[in-house]
CSV table of C-alpha atoms in Angstrom, one decimal:
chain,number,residue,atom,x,y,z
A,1,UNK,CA,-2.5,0.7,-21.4
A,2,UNK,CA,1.3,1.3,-21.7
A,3,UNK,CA,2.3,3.0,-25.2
A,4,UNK,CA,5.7,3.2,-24.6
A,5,UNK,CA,8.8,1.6,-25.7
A,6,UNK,CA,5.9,-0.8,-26.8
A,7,UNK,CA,1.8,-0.5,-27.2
A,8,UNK,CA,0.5,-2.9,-24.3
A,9,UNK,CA,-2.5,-3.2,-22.0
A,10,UNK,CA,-4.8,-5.3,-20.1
A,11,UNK,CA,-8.1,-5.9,-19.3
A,12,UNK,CA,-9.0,-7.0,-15.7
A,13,UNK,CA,-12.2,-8.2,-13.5
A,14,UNK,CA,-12.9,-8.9,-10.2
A,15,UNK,CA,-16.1,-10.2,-8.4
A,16,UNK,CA,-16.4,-10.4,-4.9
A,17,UNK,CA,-19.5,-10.8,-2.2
A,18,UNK,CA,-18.3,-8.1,-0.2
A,19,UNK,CA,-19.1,-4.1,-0.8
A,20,UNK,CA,-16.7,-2.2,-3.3
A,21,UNK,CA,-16.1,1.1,-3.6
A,22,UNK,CA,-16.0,1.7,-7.0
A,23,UNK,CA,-15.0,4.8,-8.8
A,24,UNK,CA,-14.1,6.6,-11.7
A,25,UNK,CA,-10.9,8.0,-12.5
A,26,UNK,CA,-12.0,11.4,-13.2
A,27,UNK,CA,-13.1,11.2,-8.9
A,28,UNK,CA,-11.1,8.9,-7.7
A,29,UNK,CA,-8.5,10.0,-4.6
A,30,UNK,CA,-5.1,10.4,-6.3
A,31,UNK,CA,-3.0,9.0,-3.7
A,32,UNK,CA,-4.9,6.2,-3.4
A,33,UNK,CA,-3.8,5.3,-7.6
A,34,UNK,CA,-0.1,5.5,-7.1
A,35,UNK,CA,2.6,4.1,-4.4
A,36,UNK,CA,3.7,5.9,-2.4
A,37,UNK,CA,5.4,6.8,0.7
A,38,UNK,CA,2.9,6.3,3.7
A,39,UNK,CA,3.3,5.0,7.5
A,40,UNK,CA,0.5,2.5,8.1
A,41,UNK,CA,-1.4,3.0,11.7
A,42,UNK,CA,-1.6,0.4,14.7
A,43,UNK,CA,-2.1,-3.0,13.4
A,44,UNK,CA,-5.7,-4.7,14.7
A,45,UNK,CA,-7.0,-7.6,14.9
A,46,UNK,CA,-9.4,-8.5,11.8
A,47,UNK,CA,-13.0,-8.5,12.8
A,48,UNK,CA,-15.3,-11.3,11.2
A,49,UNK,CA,-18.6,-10.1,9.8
A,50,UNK,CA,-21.3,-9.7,11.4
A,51,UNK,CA,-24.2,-12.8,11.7
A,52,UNK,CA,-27.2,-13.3,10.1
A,53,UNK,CA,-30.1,-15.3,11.6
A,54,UNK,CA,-33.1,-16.6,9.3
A,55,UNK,CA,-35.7,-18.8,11.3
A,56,UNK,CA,-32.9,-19.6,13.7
A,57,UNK,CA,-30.8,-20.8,11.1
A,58,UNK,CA,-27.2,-18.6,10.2
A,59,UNK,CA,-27.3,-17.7,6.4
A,60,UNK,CA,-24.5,-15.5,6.4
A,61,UNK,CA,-21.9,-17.1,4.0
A,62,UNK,CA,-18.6,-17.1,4.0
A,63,UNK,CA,-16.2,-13.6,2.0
A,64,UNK,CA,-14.3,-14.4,-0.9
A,65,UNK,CA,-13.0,-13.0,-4.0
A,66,UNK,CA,-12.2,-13.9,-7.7
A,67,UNK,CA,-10.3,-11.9,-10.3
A,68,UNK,CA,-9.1,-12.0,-13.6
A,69,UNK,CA,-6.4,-10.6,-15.4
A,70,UNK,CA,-5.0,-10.5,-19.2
A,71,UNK,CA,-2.5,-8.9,-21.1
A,72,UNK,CA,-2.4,-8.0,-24.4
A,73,UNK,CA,-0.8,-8.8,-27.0
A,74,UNK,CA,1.1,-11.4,-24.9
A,75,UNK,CA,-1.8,-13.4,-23.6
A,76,UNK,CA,-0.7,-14.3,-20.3
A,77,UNK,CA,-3.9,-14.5,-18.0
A,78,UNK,CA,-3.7,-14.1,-14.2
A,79,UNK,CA,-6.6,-15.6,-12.0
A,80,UNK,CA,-7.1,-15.5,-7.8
A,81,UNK,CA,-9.5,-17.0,-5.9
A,82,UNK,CA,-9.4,-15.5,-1.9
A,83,UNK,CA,-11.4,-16.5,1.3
A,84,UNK,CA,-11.5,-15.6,4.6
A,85,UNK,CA,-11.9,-19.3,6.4
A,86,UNK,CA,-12.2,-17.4,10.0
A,87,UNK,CA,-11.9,-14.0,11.4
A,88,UNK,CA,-8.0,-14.6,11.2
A,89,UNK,CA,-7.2,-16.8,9.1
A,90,UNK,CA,-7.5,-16.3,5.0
A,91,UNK,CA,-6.7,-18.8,2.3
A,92,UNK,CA,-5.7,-17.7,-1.0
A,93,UNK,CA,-5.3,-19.8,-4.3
A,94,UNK,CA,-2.8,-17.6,-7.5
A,95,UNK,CA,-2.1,-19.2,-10.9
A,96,UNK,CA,-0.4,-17.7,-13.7
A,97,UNK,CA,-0.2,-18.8,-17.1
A,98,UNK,CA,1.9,-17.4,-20.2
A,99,UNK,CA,1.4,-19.1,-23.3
A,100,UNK,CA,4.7,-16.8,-24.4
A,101,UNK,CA,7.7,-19.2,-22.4
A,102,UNK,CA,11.5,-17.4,-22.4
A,103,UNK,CA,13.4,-18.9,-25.6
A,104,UNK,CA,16.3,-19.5,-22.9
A,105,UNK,CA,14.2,-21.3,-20.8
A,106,UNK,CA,12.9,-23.8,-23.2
A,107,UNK,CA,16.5,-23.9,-25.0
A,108,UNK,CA,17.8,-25.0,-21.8
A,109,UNK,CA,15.4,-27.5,-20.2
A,110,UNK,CA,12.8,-27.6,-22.9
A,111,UNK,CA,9.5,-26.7,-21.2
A,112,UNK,CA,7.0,-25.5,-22.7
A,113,UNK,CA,4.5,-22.5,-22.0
A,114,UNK,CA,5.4,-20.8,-18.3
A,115,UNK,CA,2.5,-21.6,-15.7
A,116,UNK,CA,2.0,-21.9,-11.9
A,117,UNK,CA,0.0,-22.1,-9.5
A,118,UNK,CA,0.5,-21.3,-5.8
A,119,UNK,CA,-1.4,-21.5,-2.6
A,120,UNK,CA,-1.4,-19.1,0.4
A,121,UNK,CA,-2.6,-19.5,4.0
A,122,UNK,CA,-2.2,-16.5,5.8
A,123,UNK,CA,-3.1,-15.8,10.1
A,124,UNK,CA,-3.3,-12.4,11.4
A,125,UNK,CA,-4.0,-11.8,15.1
A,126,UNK,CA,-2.9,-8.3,14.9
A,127,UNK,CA,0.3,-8.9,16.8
A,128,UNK,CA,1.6,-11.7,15.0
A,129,UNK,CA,1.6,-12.5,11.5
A,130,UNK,CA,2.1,-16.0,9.8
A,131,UNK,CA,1.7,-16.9,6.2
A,132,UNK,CA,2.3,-20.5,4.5
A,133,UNK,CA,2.9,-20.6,1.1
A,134,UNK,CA,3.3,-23.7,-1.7
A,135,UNK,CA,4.4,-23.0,-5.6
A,136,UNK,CA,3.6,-26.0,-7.7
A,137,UNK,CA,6.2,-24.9,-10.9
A,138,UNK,CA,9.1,-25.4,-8.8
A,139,UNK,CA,8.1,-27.2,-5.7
A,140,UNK,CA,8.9,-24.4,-3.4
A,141,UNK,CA,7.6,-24.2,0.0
A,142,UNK,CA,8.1,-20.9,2.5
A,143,UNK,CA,7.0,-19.6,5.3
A,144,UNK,CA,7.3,-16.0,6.4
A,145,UNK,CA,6.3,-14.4,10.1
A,146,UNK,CA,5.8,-11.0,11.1
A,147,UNK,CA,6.0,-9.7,15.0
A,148,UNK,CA,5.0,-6.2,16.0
A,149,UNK,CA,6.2,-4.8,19.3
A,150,UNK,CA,3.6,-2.6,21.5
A,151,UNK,CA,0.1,-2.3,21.7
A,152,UNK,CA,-2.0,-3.6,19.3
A,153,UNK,CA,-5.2,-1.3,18.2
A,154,UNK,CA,-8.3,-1.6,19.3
A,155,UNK,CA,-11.5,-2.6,16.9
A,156,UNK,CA,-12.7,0.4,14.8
A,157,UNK,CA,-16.4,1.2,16.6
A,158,UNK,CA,-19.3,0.1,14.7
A,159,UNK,CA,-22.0,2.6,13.6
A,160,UNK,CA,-24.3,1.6,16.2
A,161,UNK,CA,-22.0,2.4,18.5
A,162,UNK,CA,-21.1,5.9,17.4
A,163,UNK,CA,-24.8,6.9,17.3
A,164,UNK,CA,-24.7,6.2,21.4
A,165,UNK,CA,-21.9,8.0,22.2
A,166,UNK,CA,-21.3,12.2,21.6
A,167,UNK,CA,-18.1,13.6,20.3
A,168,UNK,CA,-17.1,14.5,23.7
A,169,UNK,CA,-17.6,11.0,25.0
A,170,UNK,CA,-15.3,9.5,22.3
A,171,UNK,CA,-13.2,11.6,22.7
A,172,UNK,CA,-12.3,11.4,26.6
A,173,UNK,CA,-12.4,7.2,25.5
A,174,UNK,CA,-9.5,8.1,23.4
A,175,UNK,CA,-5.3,8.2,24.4
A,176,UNK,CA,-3.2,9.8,22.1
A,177,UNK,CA,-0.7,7.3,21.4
A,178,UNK,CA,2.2,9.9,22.4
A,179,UNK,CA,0.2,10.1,26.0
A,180,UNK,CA,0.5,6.1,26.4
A,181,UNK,CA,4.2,5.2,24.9
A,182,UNK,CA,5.8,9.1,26.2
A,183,UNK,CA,9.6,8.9,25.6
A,184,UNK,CA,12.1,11.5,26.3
A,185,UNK,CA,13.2,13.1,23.0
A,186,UNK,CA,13.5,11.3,19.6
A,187,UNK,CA,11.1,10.0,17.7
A,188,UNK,CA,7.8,7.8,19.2
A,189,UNK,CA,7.2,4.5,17.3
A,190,UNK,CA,6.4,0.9,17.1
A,191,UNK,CA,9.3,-1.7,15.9
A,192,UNK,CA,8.4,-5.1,13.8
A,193,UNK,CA,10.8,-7.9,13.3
A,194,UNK,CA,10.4,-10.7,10.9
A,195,UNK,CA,11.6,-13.4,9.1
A,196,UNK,CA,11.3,-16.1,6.1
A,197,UNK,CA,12.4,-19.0,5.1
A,198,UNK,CA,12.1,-21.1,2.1
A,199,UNK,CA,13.4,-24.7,0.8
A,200,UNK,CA,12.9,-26.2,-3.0
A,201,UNK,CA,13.0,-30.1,-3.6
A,202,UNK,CA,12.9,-29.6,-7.2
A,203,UNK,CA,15.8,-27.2,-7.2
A,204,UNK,CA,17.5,-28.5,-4.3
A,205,UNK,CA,17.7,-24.9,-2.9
A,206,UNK,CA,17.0,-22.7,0.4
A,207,UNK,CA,16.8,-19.5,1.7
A,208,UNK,CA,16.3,-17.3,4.6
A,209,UNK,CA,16.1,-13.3,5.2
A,210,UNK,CA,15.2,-11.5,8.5
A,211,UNK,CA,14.1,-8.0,8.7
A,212,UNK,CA,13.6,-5.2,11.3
A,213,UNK,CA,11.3,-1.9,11.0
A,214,UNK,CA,11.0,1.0,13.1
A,215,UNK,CA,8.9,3.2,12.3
A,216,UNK,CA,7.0,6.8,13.9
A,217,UNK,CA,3.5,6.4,15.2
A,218,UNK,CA,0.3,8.7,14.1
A,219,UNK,CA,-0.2,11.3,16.4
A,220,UNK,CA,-4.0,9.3,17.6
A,221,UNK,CA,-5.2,5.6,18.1
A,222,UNK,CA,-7.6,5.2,16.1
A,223,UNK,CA,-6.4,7.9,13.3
A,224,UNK,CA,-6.0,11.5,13.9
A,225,UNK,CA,-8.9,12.0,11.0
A,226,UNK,CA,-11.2,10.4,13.0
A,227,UNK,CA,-10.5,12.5,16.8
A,228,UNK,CA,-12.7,15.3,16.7
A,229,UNK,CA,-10.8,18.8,17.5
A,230,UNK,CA,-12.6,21.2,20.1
A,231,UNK,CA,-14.3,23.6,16.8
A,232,UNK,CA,-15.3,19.9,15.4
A,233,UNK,CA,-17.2,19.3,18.7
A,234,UNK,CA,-18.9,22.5,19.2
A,235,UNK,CA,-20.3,22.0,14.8
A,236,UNK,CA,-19.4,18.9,13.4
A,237,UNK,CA,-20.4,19.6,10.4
A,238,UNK,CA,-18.3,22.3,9.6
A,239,UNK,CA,-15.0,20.6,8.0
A,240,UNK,CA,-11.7,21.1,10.1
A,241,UNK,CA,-8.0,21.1,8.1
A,242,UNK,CA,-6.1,18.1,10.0
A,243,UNK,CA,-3.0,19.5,12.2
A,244,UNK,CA,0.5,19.0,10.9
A,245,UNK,CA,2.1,15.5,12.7
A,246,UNK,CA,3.7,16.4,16.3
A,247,UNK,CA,6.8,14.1,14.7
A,248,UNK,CA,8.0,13.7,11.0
A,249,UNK,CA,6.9,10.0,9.6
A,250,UNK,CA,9.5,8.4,9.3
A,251,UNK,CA,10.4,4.3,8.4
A,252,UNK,CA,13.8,3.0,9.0
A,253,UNK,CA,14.4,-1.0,7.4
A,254,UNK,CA,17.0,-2.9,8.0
A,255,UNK,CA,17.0,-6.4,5.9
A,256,UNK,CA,19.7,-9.3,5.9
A,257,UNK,CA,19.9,-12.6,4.4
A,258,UNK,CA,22.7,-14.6,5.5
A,259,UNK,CA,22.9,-17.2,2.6
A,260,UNK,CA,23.7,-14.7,0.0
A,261,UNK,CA,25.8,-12.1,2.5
A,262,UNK,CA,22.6,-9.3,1.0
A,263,UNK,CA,22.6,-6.0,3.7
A,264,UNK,CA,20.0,-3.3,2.8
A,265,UNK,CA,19.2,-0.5,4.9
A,266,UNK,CA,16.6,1.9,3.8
A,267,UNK,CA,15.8,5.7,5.8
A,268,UNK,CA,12.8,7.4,4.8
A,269,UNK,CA,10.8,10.4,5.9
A,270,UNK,CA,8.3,13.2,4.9
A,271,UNK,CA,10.2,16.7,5.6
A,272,UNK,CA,7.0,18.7,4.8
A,273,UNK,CA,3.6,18.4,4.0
A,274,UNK,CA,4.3,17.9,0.2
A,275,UNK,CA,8.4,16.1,-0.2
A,276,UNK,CA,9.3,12.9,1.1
A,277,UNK,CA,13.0,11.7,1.1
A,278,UNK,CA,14.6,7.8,1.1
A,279,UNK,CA,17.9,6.8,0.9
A,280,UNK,CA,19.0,3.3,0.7
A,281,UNK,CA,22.1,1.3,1.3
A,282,UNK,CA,22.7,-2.1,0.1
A,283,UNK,CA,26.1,-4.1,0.2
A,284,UNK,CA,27.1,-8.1,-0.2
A,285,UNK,CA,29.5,-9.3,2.2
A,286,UNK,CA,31.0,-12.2,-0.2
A,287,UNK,CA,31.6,-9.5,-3.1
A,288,UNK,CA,31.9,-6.4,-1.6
A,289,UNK,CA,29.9,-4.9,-4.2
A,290,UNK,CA,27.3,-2.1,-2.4
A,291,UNK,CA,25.0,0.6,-3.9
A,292,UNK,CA,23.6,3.9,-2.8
A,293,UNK,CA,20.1,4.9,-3.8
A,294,UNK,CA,18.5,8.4,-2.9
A,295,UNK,CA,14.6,9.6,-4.0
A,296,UNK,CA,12.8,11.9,-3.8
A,297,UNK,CA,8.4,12.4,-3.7
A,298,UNK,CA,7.0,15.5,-4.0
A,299,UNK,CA,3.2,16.1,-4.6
A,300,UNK,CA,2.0,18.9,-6.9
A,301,UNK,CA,-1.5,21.0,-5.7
A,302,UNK,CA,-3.8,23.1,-7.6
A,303,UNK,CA,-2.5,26.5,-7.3
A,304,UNK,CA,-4.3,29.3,-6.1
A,305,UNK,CA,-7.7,29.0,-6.9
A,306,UNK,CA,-9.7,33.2,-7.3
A,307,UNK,CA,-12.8,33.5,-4.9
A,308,UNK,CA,-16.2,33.6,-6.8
A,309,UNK,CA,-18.2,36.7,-6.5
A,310,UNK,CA,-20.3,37.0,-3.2
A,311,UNK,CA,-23.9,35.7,-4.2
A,312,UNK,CA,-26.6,38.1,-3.8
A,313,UNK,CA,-29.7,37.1,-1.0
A,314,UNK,CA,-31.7,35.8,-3.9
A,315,UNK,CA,-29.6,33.1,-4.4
A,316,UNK,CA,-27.6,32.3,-1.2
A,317,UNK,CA,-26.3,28.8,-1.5
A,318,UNK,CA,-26.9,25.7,1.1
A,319,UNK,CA,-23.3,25.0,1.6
A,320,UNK,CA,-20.9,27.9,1.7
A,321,UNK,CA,-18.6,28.4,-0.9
A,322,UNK,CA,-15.2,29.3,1.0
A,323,UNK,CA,-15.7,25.2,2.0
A,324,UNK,CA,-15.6,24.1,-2.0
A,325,UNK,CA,-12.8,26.7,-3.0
A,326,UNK,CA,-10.6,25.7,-0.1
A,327,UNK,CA,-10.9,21.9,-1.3
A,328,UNK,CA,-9.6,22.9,-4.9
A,329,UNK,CA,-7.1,24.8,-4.0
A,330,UNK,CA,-5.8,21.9,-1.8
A,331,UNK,CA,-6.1,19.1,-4.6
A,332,UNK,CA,-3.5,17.0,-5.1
A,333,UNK,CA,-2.9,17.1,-9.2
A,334,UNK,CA,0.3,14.6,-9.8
A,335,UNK,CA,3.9,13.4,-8.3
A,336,UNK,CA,6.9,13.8,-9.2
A,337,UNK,CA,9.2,11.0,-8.3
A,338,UNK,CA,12.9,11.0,-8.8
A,339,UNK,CA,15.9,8.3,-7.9
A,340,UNK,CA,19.6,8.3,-8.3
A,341,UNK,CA,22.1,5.6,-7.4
A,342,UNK,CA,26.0,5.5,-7.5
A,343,UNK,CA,25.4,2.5,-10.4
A,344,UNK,CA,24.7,5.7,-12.3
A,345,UNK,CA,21.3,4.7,-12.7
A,346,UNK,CA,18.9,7.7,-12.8
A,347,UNK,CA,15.1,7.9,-13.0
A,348,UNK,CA,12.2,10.2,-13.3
A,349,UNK,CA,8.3,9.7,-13.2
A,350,UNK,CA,5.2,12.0,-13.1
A,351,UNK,CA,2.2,11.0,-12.2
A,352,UNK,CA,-1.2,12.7,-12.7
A,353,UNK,CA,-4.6,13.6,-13.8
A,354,UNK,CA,-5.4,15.1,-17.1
A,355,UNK,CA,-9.1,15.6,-16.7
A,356,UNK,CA,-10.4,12.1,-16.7
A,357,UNK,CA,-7.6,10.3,-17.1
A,358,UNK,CA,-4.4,8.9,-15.6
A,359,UNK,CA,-1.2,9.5,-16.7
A,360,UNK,CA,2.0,8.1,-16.1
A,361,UNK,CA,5.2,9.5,-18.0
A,362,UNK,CA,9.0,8.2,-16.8
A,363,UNK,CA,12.2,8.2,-17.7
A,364,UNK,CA,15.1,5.5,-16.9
A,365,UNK,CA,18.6,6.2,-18.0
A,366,UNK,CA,21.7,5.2,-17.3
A,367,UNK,CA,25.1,7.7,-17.7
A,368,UNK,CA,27.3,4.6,-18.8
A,369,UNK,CA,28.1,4.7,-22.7
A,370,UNK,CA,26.0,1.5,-23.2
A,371,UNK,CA,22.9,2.5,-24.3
A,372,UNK,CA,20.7,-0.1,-23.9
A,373,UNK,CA,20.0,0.6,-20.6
A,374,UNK,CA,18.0,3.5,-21.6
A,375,UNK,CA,14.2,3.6,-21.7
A,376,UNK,CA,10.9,5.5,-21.7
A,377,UNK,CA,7.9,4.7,-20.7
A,378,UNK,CA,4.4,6.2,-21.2
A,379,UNK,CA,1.4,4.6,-19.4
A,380,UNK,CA,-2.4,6.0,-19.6
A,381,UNK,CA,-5.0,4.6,-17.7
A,382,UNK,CA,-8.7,5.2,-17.8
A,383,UNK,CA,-9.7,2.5,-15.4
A,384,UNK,CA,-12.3,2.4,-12.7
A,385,UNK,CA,-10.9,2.0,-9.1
A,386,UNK,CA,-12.3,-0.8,-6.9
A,387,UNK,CA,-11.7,-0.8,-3.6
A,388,UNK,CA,-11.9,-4.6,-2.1
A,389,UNK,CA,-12.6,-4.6,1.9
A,390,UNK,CA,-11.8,-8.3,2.9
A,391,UNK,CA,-13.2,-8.1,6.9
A,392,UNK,CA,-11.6,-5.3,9.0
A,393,UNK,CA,-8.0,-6.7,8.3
A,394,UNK,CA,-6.7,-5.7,5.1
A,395,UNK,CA,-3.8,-3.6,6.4
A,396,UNK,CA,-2.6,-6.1,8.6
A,397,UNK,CA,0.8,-7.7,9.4
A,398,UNK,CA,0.6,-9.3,6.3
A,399,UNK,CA,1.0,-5.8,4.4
A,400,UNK,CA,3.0,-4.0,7.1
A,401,UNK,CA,6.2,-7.1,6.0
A,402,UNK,CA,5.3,-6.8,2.6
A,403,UNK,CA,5.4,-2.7,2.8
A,404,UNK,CA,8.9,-3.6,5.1
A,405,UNK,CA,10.7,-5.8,1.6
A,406,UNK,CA,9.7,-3.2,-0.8
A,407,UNK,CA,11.3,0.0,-2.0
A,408,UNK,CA,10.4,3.2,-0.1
A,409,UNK,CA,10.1,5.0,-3.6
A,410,UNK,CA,9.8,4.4,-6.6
């Protein structure tokens, strides 16, 4: 629900055949609600799930996914249907409808309410990354492919697995990913180049872009959270704070499209363990008009949180209490996210909990005298999260060039 400049919300539903995490918002981890700045881990190849046999016949069917979306008081209704067809390859169907068309567009070629629908193959292998895509409103058809340099991680083990093996054996398996790619100073990373291209009958239009990534690797392959430390060996059930990273993350993007002379470059990188910085620089070549973005991401914790009193041997409690008081005081409570370009565009956003409850409160203005650019915007939500795990894939190279187009901050 959005309650400003104007009262708006929607109400959403998903059903899906495979598990979902679901959650309320009062429990929910905060950094998995909002965007935010993050560098993604090796890419793997998706897994399929696993058989199952009844009487010597497979019964196991096939994953897939349907949601629904609308918004109120406009009315327009989103719908998606997904399925994974094999292990690699997922088909996806999208159609929008708004019963609400522009005034300029039916003034101009006198359609009438906006719809589409759009189809989407998509094949991930883990090293490259190919998706096909048709839009039936205007004809459109595009391709986009993603190709990421290095190794490419291994399988995540399954849970039979890890009951074979001891913490010790894992964990001589395991090569820090600074131990197999060592360089000589700078930063240690993977790169990923891409590329799309799209052509319109109906509009009698094309268009290509090409992109290049670099960006720092996790300090351990698979991730750090999951490579028992020497105390985590010797008592693994007593909770260990993760190490700071050996590097600062860090992304660097670089994006041209040659049609319409677009250069953007984008640097972004987490200084400490609670600000993240971006800048951005995009310029056309025909028109020689550029911009200069710069934001900022820093997370607000709960402050210091006072030690209860030492419980008495009556009543000593089953897990101690240093454990629990150590995770408040380490909870992340909101961001604050900030941008400023040189089109004198500035903006401001919190983000936070306020007991059970989301809240999101910005501020866009511009420093022009025209004051329309101006806004405020106030959004609450009080929403369930659901977490939807298609396979083993779902942060493959599909994400990792759609994470490469977008912003590095709000």
């Amino acid at each position: 629900m959005n309650a400003l400049p104007s009262l708006n919300g929607s109400v959403g539903y998903i059903f899906t055949s495979c598990n979902l995490d679901v959650k309320g918002s009062g429990d929910v981890r905060f950094k998995d609600m909002v965007d935010r700045f993050k560098v993604f881990d090796q890419p793997r190849k998706p897994e399929g799930k696993e058989e199952e046999w009844l009487a010597g016949e497979r019964v196991d069917t096939r994953d897939y996914l349907l949601y629904g979306r609308i918004y109120v008081p406009t009315g327009r209704l989103d719908a998606l249907y997904s399925t994974r067809i094999t292990p690699t390859l997922q088909g996806m169907v999208a159609a929008i409808s708004d019963p609400r068309a522009p005034i300029s567009l039916e003034n101009s070629k006198g359609h009438g309410p906006a719809s589409n629908i759009m189809f989407s193959l998509q094949q991930d292998t883990g090293k490259w990354c190919t998706e096909y895509t048709w839009s039936a409103e205007d004809g459109m058809w595009g391709v986009r492919s993603l190709y990421n340099f290095g190794k490419v991680g291994s399988a995540p083990e399954s849970d039979g697995d890890k009951a074979g093996h001891t913490f010790a054996g894992r964990r001589s398996g395991l090569k820090r990913v600074d131990e197999e790619e060592a360089m000589e100073g700078g930063l240690r990373g993977r790169v990923s180049v891409g590329g799309e291209f799209y052509f319109s009958a109906k509009e009698k239009s094309a268009g290509v872009s090409t992109g290049i990534r670099f960006t720092t690797v996790p300090d351990a392959t698979p991730p750090s959270f999951q490579v028992p430390t020497s105390s985590s060996s010797s008592s693994p059930s007593s909770p260990t704070p993760r190490p700071p990273p050996s590097q600062p993350p860090t992304t660097i993007t670089a994006l041209f499209n040659p049609m319409l002379g677009h250069i953007s470059g984008a640097y972004a990188a987490r200084v400490s363990r609670d600000l993240s910085l971006a800048s951005r620089f995009d310029f056309n070549v025909y028109s020689y008009e550029s911009e200069w973005s710069v934001g900022a991401e820093w997370w607000q914790r709960r402050g210091k949180v006072h030690h209860p009193p030492l419980p008495t041997e009556d009543s000593l409690p089953s897990v101690p209490a240093a454990i629990s008081v150590s995770d408040l005081a380490d909870e992340v409570q909101g961001v604050v996210k900030a941008k400023v370009s040189t089109t004198t565009d500035i903006s401001l956003l919190w983000e936070g909990r306020l007991r059970n409850v989301l809240v999101s409160l910005g501020v866009v203005s511009n420093l022009t005298l025209s004051p329309e650019r101006s806004s405020t915007e106030i959004k609450v939500r009080n929403v369930r999260n659901i977490v939807y795990k298609h396979g083993d894939g779902e942060e493959g190279c599909t994400e990792h060039w759609r994470e490469m187009t977008q912003e590095s901050w709000t």
